[in-house]
Tab-separated table of C-alpha atoms and ligand atoms in Angstrom:
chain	number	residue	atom	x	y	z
A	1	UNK	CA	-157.298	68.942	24.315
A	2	UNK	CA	-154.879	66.015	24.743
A	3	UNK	CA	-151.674	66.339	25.437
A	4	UNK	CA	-148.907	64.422	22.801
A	5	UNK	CA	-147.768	61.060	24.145
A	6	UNK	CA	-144.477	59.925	24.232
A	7	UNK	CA	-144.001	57.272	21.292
A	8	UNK	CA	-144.176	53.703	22.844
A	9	UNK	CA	-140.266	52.090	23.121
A	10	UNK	CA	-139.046	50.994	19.815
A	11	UNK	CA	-139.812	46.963	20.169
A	12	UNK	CA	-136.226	44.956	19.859
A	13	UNK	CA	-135.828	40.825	19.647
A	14	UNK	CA	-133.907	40.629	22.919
A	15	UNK	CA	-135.163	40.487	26.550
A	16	UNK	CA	-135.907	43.935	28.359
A	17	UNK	CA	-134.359	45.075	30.859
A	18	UNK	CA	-133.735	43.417	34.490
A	19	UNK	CA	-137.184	44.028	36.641
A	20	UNK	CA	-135.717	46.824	39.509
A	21	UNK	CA	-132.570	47.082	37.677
A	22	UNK	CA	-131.402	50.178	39.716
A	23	UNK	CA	-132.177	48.638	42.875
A	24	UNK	CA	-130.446	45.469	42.066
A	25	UNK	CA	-126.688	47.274	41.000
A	26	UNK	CA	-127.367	49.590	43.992
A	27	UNK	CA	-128.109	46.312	46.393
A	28	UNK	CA	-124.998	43.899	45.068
A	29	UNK	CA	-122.927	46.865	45.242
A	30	UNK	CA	-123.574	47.729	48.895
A	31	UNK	CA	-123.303	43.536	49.048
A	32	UNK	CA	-120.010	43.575	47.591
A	33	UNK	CA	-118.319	46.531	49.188
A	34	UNK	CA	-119.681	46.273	52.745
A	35	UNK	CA	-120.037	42.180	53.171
A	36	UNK	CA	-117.871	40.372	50.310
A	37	UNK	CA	-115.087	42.467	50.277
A	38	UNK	CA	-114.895	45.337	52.786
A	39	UNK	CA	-111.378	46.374	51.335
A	40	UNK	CA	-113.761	48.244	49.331
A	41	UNK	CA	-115.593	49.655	51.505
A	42	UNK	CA	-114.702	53.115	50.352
A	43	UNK	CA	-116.789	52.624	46.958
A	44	UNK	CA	-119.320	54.996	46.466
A	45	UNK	CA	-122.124	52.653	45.655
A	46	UNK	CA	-124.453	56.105	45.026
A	47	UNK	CA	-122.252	57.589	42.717
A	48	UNK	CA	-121.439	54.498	40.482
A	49	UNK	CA	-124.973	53.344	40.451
A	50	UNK	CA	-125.559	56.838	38.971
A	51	UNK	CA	-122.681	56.743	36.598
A	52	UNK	CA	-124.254	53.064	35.548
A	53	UNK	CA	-127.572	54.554	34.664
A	54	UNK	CA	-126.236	57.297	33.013
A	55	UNK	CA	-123.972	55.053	31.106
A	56	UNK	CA	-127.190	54.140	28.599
A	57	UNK	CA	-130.223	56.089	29.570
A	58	UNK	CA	-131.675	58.665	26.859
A	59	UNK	CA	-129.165	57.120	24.724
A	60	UNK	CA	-129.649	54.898	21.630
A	61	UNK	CA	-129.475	51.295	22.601
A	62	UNK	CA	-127.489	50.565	19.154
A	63	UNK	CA	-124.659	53.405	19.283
A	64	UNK	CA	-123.405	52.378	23.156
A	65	UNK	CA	-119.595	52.847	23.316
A	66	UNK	CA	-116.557	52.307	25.200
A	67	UNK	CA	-116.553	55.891	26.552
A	68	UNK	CA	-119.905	55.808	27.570
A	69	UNK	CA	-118.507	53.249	30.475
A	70	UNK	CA	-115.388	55.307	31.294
A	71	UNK	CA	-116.569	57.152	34.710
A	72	UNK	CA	-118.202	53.520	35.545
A	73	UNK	CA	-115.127	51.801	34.977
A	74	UNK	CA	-113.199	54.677	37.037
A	75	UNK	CA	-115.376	54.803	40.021
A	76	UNK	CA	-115.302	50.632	40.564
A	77	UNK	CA	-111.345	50.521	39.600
A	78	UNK	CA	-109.919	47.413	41.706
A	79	UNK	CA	-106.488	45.820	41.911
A	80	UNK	CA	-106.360	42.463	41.405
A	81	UNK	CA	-103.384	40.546	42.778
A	82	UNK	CA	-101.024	39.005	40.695
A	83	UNK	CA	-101.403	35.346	39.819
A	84	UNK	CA	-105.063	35.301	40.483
A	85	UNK	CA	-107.433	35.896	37.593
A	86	UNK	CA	-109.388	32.924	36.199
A	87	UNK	CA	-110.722	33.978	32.643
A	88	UNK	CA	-113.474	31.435	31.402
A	89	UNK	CA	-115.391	30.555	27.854
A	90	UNK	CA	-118.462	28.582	27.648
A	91	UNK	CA	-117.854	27.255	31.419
A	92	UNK	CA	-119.494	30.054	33.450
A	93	UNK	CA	-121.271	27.564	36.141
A	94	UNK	CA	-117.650	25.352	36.598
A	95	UNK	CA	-114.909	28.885	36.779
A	96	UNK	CA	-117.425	29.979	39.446
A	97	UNK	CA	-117.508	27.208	41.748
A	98	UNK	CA	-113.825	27.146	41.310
A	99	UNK	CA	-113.346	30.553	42.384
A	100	UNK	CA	-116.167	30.490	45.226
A	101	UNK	CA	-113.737	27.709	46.803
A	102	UNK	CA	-111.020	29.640	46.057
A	103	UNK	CA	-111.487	32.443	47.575
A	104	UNK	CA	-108.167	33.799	46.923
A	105	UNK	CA	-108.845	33.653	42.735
A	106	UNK	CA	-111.457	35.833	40.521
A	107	UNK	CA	-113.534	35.709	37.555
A	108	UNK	CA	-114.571	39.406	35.993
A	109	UNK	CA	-117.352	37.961	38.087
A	110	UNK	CA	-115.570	38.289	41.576
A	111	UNK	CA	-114.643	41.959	41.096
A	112	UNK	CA	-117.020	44.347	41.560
A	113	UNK	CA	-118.411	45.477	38.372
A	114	UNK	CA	-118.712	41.786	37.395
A	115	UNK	CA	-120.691	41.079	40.252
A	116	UNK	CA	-123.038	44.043	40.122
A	117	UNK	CA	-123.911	43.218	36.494
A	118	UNK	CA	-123.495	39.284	36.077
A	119	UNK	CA	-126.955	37.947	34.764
A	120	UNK	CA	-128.497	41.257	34.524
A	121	UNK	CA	-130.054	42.868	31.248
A	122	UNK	CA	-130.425	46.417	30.708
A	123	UNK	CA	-131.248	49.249	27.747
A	124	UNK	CA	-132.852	52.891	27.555
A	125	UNK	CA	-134.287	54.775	24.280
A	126	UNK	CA	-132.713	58.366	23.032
A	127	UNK	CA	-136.509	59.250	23.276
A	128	UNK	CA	-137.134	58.949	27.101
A	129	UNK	CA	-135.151	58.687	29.728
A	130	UNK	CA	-136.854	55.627	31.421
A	131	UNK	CA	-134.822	52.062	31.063
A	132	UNK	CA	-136.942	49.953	28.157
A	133	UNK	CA	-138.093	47.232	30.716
A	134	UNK	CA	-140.330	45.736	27.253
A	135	UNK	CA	-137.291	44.825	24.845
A	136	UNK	CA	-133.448	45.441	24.572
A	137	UNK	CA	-131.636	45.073	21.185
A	138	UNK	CA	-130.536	41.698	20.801
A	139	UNK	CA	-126.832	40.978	19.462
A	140	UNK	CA	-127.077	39.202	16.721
A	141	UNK	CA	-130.339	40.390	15.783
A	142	UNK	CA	-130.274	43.777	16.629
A	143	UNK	CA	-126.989	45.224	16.675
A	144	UNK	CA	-123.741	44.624	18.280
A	145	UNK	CA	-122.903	47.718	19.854
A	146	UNK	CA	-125.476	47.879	22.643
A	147	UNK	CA	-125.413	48.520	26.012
A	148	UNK	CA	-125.116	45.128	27.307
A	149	UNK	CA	-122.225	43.550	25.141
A	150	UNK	CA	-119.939	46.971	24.849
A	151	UNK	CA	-120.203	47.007	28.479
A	152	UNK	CA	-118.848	43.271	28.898
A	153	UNK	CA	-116.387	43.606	26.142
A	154	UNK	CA	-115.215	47.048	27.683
A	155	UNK	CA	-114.761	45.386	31.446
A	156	UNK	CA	-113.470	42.145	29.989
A	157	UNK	CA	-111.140	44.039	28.373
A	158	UNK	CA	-110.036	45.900	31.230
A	159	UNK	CA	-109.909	42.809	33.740
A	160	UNK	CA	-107.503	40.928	31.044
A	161	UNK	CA	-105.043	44.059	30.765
A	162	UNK	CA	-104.860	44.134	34.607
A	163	UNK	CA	-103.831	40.979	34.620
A	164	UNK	CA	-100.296	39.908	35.982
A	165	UNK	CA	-98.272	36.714	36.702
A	166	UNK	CA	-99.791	33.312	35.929
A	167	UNK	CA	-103.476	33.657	34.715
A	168	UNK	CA	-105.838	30.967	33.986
A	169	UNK	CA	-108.515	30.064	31.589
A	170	UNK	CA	-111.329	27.409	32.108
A	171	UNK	CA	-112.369	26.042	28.943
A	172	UNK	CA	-115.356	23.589	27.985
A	173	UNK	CA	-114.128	20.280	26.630
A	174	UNK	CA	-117.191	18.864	25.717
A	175	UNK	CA	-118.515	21.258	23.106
A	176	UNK	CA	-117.161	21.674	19.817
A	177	UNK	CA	-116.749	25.560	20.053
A	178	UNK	CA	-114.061	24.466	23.189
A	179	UNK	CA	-111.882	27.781	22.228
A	180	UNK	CA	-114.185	30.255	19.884
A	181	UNK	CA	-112.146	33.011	18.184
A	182	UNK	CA	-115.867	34.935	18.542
A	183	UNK	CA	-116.167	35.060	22.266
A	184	UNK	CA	-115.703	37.468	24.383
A	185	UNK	CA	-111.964	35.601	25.513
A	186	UNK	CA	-111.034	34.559	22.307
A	187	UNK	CA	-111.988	38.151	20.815
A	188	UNK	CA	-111.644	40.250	23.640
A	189	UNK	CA	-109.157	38.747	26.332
A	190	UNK	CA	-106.280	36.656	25.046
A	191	UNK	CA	-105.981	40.379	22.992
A	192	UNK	CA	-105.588	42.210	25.840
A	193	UNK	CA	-102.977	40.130	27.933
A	194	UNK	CA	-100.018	42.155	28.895
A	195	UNK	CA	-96.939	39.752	27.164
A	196	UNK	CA	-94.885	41.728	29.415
A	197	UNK	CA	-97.317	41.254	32.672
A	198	UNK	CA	-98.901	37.794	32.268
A	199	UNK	CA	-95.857	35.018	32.919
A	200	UNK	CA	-98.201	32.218	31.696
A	201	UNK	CA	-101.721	31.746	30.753
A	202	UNK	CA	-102.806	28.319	32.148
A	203	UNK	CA	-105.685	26.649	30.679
A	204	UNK	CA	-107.288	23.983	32.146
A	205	UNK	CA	-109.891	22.091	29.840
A	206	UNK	CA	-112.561	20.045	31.065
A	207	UNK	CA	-115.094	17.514	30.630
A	208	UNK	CA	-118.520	16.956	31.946
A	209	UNK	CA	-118.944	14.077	34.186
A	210	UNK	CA	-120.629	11.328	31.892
A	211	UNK	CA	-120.485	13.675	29.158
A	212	UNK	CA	-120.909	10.358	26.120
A	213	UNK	CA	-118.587	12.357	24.349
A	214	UNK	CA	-115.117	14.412	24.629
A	215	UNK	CA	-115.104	16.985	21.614
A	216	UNK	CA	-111.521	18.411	22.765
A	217	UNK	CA	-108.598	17.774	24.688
A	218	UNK	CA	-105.295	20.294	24.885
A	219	UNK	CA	-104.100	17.908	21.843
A	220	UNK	CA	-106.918	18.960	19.668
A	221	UNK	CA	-105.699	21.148	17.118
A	222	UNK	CA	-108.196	23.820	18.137
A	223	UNK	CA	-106.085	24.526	21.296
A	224	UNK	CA	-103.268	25.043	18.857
A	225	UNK	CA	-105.048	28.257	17.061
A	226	UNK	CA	-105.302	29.462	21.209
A	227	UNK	CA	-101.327	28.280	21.246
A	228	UNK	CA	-100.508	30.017	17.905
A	229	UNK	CA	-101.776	33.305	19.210
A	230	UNK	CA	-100.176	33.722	22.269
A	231	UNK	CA	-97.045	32.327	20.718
A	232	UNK	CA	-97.487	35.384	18.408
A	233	UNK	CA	-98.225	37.774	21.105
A	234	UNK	CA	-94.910	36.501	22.948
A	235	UNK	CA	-97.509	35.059	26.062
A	236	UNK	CA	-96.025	31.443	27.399
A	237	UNK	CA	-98.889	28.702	26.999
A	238	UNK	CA	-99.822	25.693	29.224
A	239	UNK	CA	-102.767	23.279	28.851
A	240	UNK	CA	-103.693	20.458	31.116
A	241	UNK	CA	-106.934	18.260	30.780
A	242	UNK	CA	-109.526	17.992	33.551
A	243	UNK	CA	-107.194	20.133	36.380
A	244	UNK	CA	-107.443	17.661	39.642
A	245	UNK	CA	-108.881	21.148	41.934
A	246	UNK	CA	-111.963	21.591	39.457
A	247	UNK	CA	-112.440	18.006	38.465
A	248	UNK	CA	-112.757	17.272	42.322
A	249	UNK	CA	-115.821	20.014	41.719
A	250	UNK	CA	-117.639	17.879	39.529
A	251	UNK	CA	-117.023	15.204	41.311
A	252	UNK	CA	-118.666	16.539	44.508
A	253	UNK	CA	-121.993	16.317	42.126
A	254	UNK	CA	-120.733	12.493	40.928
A	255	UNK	CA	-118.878	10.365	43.389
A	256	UNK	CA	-119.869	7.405	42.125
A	257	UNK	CA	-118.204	8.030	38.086
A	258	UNK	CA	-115.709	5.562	37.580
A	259	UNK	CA	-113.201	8.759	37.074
A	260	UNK	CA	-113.860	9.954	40.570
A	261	UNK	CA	-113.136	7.099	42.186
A	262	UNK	CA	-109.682	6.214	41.024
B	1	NAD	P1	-119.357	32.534	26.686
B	1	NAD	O1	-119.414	32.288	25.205
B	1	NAD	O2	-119.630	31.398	27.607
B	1	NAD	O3	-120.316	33.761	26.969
B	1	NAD	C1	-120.585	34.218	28.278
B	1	NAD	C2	-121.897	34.957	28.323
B	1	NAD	O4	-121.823	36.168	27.600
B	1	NAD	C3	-123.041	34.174	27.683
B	1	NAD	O5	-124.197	34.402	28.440
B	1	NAD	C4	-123.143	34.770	26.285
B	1	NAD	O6	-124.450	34.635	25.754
B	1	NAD	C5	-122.789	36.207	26.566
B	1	NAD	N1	-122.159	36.880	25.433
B	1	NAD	C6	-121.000	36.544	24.805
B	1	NAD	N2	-120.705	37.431	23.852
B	1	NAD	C7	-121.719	38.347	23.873
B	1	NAD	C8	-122.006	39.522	23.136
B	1	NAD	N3	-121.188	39.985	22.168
B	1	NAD	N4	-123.133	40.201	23.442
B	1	NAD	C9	-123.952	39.785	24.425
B	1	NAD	N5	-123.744	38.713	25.148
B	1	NAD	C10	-122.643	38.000	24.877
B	1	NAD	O7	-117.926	33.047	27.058
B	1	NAD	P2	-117.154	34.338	26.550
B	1	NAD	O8	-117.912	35.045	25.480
B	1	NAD	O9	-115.741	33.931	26.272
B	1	NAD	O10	-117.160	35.287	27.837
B	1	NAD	C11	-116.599	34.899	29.051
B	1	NAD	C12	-115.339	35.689	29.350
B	1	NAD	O11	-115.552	37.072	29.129
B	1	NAD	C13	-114.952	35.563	30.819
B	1	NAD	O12	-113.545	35.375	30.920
B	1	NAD	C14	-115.445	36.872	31.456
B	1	NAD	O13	-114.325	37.555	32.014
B	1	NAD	C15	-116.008	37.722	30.321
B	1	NAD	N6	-117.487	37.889	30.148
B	1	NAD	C16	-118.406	37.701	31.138
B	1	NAD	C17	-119.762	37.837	30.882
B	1	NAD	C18	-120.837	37.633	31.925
B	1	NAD	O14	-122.010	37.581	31.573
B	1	NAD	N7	-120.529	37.528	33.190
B	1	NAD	C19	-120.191	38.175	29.604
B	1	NAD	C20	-119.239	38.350	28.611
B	1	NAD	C21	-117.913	38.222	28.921
């Protein structure tokens, strides 16, 4: 007599889920709370890893929601001084070197749900209640409501409407997509500024180092569709090209470019 086996995970196109996923959120959250920042000491790192797993396990990888992240999102709530978020699109590596030397600013990244989850990968099946460590539903293959993108779009959202006084954005130059309506800050963010919170949103748009080629500059008119819909939502704009703090970043990596050395 055999017993019936559970059906093998339903095979997606993305990649499966982080290698000791549980470990690693319970790990950077003791990191964060009891090194990084001990203001935050007081996190229960038990409890939210708990509410993280529950957040998608025995659930189906393509109907995640919003509410599914609401007791996450409680348990790891964090206050954010004024004048000090840094929102970023297509310039991940860049807005976190700025922020690592200044200590004082964060990314979504620098707050404690960002950190625990930044890089990681994660998905379960409504027919076990093991993570799916072979395949997670990709995005644009798959579907767009799984686990891992309505869980960034839910804390993104979050971080932007916390914001207050004069935010920045660090935005790639030297791609074509420099502002993308589709991304999680052109999508997500910008529509979830307070107008009556957020003074200013500051966005600083730079250029690789020997990059052959500058796609866009703050006179490009794709900074005016970013312009046009703050201007709508009543948000004060500002753009500046290659901001002397971050360009002194890249520079640390090329001293020798004729644009460092002037
Ligand atoms: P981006 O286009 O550079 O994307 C950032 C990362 O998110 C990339 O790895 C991208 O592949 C992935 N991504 C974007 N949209 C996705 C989606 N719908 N599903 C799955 N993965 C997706 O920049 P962005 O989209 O503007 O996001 C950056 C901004 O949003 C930041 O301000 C940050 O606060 C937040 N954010 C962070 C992350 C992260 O991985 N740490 C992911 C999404 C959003």
């Amino acid at each position: 007599l055999k017993w019936p086996r559970a059906p093998p995970p339903r095979a997606w196109n993305g990649t499966g889920s982080t290698p000791h996923f549980s470990e690693i959120v319970l790990g950077r959250c003791f990191t964060y709370t009891q090194l990084l920042r001990p203001e935050l000491g007081h996190a229960d790192c038990g409890q939210i890893g708990k509410a993280f797993m529950n957040a998608f396990l025995s659930k189906d990888p393509c109907h995640s929601s919003e509410q599914d992240y609401q007791l996450l999102l409680k348990l790891t709530n964090q206050t954010i001084p004024c004048h000090s978020s840094v929102f970023w699109s297509k310039s991940s590596q860049l807005a976190h070197l700025y922020t690592t030397v200044q200590q004082d600013m964060f990314t979504l990244e620098d707050t404690l749900i960002g950190y625990i989850a930044d890089g990681l990968n994660w998905c379960g099946d409504a027919g076990s209640n093991e993570m799916n460590y072979q395949s997670c539903p990709h995005w644009r293959k798959d579907c767009i409501n799984n686990p891992v993108s309505v869980f960034w779009d839910t804390v993104s959202k979050r971080f932007a409407e916390n914001a207050c006084g004069v935010v920045q954005v660090v935005l790639n130059g030297s791609i074509s997509n420099t502002f993308d309506k589709n991304s999680t800050f052109g999508r997500v963010e910008i529509h979830n500024l307070h107008p009556g919170k957020v003074s200013v949103l500051k966005a600083w748009v730079m250029h690789d180092i020997g990059g052959v080629y500058s796609y866009h500059t703050c006179s490009s008119p794709i900074i005016d569709d970013l312009k046009l819909i703050l201007s709508k939502r009543n948000i004060p704009f500002t753009c500046e090209d290659d901001y002397r703090p971050i360009k002194f970043l890249q520079c640390v990596k090329s001293p020798e470019d004729s644009s460092c050395r002037k």
